[in-house]
Short mmCIF file of N, CA, C and O in Angstrom, two decimals:
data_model
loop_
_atom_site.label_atom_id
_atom_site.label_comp_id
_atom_site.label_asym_id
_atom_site.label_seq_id
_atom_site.Cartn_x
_atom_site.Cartn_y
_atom_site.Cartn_z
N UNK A 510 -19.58 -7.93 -25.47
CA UNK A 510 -19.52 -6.72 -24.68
C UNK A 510 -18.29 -5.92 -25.13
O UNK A 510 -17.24 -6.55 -25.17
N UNK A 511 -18.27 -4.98 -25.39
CA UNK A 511 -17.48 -4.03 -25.80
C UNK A 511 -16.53 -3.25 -24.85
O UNK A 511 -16.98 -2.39 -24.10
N UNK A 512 -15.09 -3.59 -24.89
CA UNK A 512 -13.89 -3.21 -24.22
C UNK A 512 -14.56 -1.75 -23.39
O UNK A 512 -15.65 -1.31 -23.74
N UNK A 513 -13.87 -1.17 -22.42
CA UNK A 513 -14.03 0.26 -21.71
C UNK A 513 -13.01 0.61 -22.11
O UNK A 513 -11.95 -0.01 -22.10
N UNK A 514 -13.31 2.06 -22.68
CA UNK A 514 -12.13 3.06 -22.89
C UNK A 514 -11.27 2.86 -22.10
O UNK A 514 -11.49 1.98 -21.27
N UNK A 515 -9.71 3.70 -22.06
CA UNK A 515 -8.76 3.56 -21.05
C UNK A 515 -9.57 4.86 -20.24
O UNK A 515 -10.21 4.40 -19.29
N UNK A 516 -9.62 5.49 -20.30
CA UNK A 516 -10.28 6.64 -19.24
C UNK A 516 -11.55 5.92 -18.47
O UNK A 516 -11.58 5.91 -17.24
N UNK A 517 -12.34 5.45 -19.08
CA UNK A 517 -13.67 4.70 -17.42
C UNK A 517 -12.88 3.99 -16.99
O UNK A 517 -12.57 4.08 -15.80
N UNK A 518 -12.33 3.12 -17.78
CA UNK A 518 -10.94 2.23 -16.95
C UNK A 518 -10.72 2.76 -15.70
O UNK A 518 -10.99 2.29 -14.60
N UNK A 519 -10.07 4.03 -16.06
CA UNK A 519 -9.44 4.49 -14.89
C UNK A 519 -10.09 5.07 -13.85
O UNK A 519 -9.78 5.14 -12.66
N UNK A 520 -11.12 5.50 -14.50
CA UNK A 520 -12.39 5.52 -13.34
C UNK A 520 -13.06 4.71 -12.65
O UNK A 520 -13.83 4.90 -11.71
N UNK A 521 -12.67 3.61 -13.26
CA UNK A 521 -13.47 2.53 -11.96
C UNK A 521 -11.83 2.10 -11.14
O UNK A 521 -11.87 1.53 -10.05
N UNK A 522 -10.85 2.33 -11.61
CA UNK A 522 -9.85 2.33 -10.97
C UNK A 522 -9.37 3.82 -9.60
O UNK A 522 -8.56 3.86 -8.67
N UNK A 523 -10.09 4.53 -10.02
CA UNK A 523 -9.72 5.63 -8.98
C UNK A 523 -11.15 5.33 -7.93
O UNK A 523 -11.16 5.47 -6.70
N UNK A 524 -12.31 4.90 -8.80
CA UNK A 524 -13.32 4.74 -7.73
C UNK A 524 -13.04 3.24 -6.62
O UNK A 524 -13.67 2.86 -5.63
N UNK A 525 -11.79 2.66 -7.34
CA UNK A 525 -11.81 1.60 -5.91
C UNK A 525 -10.75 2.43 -4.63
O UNK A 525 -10.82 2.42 -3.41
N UNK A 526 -9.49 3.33 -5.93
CA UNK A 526 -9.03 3.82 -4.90
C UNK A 526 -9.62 4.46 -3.59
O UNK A 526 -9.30 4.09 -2.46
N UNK A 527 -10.41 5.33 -3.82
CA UNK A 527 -11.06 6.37 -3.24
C UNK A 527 -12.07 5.14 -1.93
O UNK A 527 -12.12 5.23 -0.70
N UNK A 528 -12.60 4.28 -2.69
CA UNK A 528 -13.50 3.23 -1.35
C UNK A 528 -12.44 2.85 -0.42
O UNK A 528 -12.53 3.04 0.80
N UNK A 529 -11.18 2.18 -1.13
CA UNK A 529 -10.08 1.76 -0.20
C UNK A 529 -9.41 2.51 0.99
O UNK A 529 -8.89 2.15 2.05
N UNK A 530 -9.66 3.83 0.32
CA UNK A 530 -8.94 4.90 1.34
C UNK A 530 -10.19 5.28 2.60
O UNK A 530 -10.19 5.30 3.83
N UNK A 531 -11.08 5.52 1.62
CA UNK A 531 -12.48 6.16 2.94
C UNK A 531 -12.79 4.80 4.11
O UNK A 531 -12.77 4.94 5.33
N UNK A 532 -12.99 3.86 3.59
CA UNK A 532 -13.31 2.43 4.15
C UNK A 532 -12.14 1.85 5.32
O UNK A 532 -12.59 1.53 6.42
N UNK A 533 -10.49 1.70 5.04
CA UNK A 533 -9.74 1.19 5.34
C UNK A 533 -8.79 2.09 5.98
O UNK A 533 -8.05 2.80 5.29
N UNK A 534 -8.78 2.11 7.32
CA UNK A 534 -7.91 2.52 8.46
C UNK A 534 -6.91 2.30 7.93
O UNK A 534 -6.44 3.32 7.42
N UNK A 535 -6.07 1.04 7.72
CA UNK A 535 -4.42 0.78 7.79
C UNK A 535 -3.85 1.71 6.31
O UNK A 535 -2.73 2.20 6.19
N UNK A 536 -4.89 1.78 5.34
CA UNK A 536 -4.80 2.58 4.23
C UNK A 536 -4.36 4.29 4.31
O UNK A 536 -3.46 4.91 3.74
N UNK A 537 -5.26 4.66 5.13
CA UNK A 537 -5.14 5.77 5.61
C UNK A 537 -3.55 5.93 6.58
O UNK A 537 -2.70 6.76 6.27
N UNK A 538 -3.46 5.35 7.27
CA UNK A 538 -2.31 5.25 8.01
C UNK A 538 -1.17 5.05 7.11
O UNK A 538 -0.36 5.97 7.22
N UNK A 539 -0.83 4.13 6.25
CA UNK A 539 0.27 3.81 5.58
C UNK A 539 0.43 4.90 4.37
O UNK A 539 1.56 5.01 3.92
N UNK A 540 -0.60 5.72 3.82
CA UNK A 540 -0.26 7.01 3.04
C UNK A 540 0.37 7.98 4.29
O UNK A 540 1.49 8.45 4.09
N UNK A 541 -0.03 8.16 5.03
CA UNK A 541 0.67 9.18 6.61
C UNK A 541 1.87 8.90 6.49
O UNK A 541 2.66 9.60 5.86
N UNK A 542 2.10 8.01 6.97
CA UNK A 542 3.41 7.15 7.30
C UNK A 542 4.36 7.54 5.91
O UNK A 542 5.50 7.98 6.06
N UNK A 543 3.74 7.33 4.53
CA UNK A 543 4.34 7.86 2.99
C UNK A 543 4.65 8.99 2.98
O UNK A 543 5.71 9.41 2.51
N UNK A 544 3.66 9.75 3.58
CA UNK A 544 3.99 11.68 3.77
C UNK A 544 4.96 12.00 4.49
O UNK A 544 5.75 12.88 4.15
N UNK A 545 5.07 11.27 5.70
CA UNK A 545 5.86 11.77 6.73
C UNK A 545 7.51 11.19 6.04
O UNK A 545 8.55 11.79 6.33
N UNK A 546 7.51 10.05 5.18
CA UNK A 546 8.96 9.59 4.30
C UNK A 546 9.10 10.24 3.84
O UNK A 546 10.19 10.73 4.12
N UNK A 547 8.10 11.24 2.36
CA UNK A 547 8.89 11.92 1.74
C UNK A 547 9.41 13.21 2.43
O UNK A 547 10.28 13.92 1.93
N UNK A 548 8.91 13.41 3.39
CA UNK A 548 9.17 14.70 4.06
C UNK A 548 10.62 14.37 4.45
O UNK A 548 11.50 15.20 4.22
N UNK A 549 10.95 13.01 5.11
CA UNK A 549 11.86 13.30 5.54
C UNK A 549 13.37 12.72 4.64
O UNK A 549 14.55 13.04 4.78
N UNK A 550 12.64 11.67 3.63
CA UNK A 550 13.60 12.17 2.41
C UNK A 550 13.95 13.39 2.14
O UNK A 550 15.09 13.71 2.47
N UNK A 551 13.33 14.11 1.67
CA UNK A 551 13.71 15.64 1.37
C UNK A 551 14.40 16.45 2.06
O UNK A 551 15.11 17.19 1.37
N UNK A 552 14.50 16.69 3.88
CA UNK A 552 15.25 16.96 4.24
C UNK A 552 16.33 16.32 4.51
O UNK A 552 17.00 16.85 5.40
N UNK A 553 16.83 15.17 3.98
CA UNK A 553 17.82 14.21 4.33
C UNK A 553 18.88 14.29 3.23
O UNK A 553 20.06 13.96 3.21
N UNK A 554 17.78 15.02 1.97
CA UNK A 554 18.22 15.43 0.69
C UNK A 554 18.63 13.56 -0.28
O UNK A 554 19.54 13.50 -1.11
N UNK A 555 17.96 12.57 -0.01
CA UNK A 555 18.88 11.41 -0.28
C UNK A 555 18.68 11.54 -1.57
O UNK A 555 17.74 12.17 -2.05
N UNK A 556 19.85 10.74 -2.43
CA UNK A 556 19.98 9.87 -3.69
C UNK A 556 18.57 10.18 -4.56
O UNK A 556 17.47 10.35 -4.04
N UNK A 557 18.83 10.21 -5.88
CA UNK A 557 18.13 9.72 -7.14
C UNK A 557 17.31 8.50 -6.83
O UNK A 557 16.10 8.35 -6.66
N UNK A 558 18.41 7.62 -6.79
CA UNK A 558 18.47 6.28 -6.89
C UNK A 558 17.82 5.71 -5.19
O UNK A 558 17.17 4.67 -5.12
N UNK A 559 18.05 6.37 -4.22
CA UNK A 559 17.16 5.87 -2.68
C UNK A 559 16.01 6.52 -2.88
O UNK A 559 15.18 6.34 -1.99
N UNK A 560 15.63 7.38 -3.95
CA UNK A 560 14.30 7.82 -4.02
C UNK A 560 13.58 7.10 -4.67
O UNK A 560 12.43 6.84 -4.31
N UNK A 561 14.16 6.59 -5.90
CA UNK A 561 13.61 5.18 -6.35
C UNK A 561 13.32 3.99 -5.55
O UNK A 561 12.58 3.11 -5.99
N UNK A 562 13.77 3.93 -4.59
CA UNK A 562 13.73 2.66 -3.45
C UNK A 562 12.49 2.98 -3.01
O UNK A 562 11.41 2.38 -3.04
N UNK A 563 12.79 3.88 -2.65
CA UNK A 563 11.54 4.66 -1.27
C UNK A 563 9.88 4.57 -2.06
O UNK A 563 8.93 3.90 -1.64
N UNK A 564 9.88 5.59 -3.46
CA UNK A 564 9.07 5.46 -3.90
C UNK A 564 8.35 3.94 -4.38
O UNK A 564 7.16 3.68 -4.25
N UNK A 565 9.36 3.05 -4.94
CA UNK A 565 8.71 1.51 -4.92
C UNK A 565 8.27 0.98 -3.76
O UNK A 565 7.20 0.38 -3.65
N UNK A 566 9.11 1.19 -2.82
CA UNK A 566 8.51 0.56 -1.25
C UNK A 566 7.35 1.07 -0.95
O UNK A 566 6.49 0.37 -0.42
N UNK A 567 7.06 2.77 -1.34
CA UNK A 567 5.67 2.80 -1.15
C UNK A 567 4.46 2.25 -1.41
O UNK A 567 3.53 1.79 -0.74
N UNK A 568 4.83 2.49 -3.02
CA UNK A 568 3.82 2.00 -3.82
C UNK A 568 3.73 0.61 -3.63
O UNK A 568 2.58 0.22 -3.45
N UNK A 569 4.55 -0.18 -3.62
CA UNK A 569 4.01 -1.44 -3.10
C UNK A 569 3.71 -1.92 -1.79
O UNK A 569 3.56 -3.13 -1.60
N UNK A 570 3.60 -1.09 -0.87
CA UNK A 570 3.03 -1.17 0.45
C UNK A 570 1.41 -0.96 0.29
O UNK A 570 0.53 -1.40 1.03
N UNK A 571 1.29 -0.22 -0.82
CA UNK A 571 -0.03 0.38 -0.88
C UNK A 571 -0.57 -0.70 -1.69
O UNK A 571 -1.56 -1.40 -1.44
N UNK A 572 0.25 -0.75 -2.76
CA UNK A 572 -0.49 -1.94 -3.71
C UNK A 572 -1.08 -2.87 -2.73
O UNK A 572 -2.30 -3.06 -2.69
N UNK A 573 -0.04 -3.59 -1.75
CA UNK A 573 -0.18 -4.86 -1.06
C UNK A 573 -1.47 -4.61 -0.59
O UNK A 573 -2.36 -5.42 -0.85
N UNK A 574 -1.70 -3.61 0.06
CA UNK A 574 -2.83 -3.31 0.77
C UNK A 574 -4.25 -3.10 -0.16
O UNK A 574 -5.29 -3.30 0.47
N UNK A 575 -4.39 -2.73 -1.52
CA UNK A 575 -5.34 -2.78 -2.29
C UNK A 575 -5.73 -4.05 -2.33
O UNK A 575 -6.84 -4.48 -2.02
N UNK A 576 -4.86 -4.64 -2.70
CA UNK A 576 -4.75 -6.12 -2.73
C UNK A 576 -5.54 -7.10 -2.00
O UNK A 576 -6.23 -7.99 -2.49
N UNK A 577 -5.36 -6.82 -0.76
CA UNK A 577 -5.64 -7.05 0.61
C UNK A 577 -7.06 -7.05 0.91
O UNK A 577 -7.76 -7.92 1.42
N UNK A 578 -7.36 -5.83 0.48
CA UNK A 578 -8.98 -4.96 0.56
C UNK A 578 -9.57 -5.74 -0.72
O UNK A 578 -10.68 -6.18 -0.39
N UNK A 579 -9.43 -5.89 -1.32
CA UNK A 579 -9.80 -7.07 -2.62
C UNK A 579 -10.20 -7.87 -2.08
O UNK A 579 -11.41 -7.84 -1.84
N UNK A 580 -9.41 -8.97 -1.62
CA UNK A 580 -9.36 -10.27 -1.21
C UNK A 580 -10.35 -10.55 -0.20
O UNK A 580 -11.04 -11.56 -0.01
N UNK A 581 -10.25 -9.26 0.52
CA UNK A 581 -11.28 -9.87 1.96
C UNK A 581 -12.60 -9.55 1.41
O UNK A 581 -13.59 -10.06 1.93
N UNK A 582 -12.73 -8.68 0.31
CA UNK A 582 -14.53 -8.09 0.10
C UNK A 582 -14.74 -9.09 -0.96
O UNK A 582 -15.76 -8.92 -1.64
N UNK A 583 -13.82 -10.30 -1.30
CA UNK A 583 -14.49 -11.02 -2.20
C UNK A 583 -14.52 -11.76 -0.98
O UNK A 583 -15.63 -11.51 -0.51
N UNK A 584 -13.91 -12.53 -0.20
CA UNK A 584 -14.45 -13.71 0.83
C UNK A 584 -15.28 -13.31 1.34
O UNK A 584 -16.13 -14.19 1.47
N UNK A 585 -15.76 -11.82 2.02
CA UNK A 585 -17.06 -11.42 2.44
C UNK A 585 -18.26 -12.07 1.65
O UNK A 585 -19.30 -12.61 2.04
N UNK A 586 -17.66 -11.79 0.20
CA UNK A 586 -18.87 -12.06 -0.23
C UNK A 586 -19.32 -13.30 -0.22
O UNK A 586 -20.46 -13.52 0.19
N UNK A 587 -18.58 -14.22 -0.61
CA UNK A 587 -18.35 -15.42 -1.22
C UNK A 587 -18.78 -16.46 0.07
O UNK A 587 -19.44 -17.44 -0.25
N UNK A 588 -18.42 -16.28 1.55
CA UNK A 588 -18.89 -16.37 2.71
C UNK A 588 -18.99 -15.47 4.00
O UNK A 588 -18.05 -15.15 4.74
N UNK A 589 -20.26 -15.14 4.13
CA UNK A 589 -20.78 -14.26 4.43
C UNK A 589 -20.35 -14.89 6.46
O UNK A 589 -19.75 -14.32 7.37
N UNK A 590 -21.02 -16.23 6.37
CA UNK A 590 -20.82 -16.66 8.04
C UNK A 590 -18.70 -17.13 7.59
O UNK A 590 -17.88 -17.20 6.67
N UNK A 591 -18.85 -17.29 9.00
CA UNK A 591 -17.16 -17.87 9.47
C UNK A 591 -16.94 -19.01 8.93
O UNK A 591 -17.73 -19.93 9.13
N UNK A 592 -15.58 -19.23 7.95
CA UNK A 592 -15.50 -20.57 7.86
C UNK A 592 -14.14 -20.56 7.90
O UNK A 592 -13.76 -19.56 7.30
N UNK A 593 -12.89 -21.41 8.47
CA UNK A 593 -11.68 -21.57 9.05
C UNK A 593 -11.13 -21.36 7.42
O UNK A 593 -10.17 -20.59 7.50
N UNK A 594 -11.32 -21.68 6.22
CA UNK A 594 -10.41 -21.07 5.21
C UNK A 594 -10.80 -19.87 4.66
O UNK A 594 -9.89 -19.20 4.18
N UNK A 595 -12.23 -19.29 4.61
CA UNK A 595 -11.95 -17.82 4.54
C UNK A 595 -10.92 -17.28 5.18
O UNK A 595 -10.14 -16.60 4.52
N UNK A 596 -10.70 -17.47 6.56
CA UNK A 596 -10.26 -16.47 7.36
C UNK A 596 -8.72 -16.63 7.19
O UNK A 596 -7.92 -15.71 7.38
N UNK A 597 -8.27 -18.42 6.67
CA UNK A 597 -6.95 -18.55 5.98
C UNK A 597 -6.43 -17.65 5.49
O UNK A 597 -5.42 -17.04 5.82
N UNK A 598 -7.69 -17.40 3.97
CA UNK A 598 -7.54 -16.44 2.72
C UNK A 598 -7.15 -15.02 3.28
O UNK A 598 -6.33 -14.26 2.77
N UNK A 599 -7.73 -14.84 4.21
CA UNK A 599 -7.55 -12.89 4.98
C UNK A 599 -6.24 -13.07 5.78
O UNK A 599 -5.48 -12.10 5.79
N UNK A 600 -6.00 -13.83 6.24
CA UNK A 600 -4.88 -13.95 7.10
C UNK A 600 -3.48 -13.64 6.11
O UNK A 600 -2.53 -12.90 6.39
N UNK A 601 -3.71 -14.60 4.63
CA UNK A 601 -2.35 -14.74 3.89
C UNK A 601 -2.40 -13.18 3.72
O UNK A 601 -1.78 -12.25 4.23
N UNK A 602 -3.41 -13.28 2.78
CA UNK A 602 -3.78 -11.41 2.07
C UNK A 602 -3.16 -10.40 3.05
O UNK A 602 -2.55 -9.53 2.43
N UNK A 603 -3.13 -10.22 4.49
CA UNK A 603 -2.81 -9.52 5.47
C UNK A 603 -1.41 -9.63 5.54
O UNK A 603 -0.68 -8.64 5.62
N UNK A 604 -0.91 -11.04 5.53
CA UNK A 604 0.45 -11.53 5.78
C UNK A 604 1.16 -10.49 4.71
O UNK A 604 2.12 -9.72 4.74
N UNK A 605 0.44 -10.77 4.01
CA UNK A 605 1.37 -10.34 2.30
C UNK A 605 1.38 -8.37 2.88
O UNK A 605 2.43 -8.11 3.47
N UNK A 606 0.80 -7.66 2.81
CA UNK A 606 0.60 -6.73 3.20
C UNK A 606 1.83 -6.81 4.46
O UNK A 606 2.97 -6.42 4.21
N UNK A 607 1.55 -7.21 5.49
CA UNK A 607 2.99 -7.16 6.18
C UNK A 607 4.02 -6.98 5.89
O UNK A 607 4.74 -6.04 6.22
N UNK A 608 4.33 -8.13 5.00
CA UNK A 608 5.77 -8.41 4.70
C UNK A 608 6.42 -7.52 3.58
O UNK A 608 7.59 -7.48 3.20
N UNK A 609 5.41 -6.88 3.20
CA UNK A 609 5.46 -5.94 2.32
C UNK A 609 5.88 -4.48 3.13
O UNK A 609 6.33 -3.46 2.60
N UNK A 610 5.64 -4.67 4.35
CA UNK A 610 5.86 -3.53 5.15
C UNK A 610 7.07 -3.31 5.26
O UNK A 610 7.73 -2.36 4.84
N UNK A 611 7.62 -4.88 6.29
CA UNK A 611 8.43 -4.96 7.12
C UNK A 611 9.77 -4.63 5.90
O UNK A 611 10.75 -3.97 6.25
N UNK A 612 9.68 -5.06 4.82
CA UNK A 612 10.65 -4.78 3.43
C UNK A 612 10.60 -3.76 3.59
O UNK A 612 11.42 -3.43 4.45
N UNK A 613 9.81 -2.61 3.06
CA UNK A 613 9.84 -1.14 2.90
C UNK A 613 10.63 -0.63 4.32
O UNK A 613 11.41 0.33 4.30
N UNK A 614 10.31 -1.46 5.67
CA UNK A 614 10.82 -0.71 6.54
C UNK A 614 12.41 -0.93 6.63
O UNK A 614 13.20 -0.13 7.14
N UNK A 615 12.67 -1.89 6.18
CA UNK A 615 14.17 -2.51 6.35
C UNK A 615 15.48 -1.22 4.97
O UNK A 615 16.59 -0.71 4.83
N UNK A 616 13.97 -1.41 4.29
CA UNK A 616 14.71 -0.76 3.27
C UNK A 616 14.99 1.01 3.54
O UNK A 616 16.02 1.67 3.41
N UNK A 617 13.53 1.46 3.98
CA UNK A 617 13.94 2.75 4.67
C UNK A 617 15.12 2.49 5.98
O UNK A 617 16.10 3.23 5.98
N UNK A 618 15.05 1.84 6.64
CA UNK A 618 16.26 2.03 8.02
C UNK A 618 17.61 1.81 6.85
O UNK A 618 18.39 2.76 6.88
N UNK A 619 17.85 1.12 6.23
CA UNK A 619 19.27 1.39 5.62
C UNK A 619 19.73 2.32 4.91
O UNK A 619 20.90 2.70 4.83
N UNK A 620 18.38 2.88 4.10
CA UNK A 620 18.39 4.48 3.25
C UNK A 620 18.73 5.62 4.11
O UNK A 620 19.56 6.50 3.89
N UNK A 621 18.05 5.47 5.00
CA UNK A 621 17.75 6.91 6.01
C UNK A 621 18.99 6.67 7.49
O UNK A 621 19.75 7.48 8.01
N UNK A 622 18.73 5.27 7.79
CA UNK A 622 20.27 5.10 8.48
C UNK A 622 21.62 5.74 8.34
O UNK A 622 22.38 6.26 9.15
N UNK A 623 21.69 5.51 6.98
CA UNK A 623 23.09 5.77 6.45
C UNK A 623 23.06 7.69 6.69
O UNK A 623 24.05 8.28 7.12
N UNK A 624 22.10 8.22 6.42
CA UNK A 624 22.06 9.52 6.84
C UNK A 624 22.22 10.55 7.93
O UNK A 624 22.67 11.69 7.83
N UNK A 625 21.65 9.80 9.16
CA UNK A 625 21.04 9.71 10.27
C UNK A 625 22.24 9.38 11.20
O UNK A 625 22.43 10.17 12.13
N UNK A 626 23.19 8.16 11.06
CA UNK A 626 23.78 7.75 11.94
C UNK A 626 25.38 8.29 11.38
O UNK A 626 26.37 8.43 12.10
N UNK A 627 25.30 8.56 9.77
CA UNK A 627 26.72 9.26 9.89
C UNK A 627 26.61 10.62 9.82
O UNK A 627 27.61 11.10 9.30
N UNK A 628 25.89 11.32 10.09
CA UNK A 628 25.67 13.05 10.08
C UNK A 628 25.81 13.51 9.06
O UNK A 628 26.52 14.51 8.97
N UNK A 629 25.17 12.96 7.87
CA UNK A 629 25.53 13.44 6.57
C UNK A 629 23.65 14.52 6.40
O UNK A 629 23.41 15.18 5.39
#
């Protein structure tokens, strides 16, 4: 079978984006939540370098969550009825997605803290 260009590549890569976003609530929410950061990066005016933070924390909030949406539409598939380690598998996948949050959030409160609480 013969490799896919890098361009369908990326088309079956924007076509999962696009399912992930239409399909998945927390997806939708956590780009919001991204809009409403850079917005308020920008008026906070922060750092080069805390924009680099910010922007990785995003993107890997989001990643986590592609991730996530992966994992559970293969155990869907894979078992369709309930079985106590599917729901293991969705639980970690979710976990991971969390903790992926709770980082980005720790990391925004010390970026945007430092702004916020000394009147800069």
């Amino acid at each position: 079978m013969p490799p896919h260009s890098i361009w369908r590549s990326m088309g079956f890569a924007l076509d999962g984006l696009r399912y992930a976003f239409r399909s998945q609530r927390s997806l939708q929410i956590e780009v919001i939540i991204a809009g409403f950061i850079v917005v308020i990066g920008s008026v906070l005016g922060i750092s080069r370098l805390e924009w680099v933070i910010v922007i990785i924390s995003i993107f890997f909030v989001i990643g986590m969550e592609l991730i996530n949406t992966a994992i559970e539409a293969v155990v869907d598939l894979v078992s369709p009825e309930y079985h106590p380690v599917a729901k293991v598998a969705k639980d970690i996948a979710s976990a991971a997605v969390l903790t992926s949050a709770v980082g980005g959030l720790i990391a925004g409160l010390v970026i945007f803290g430092a702004y916020i609480f000394s009147g800069r």
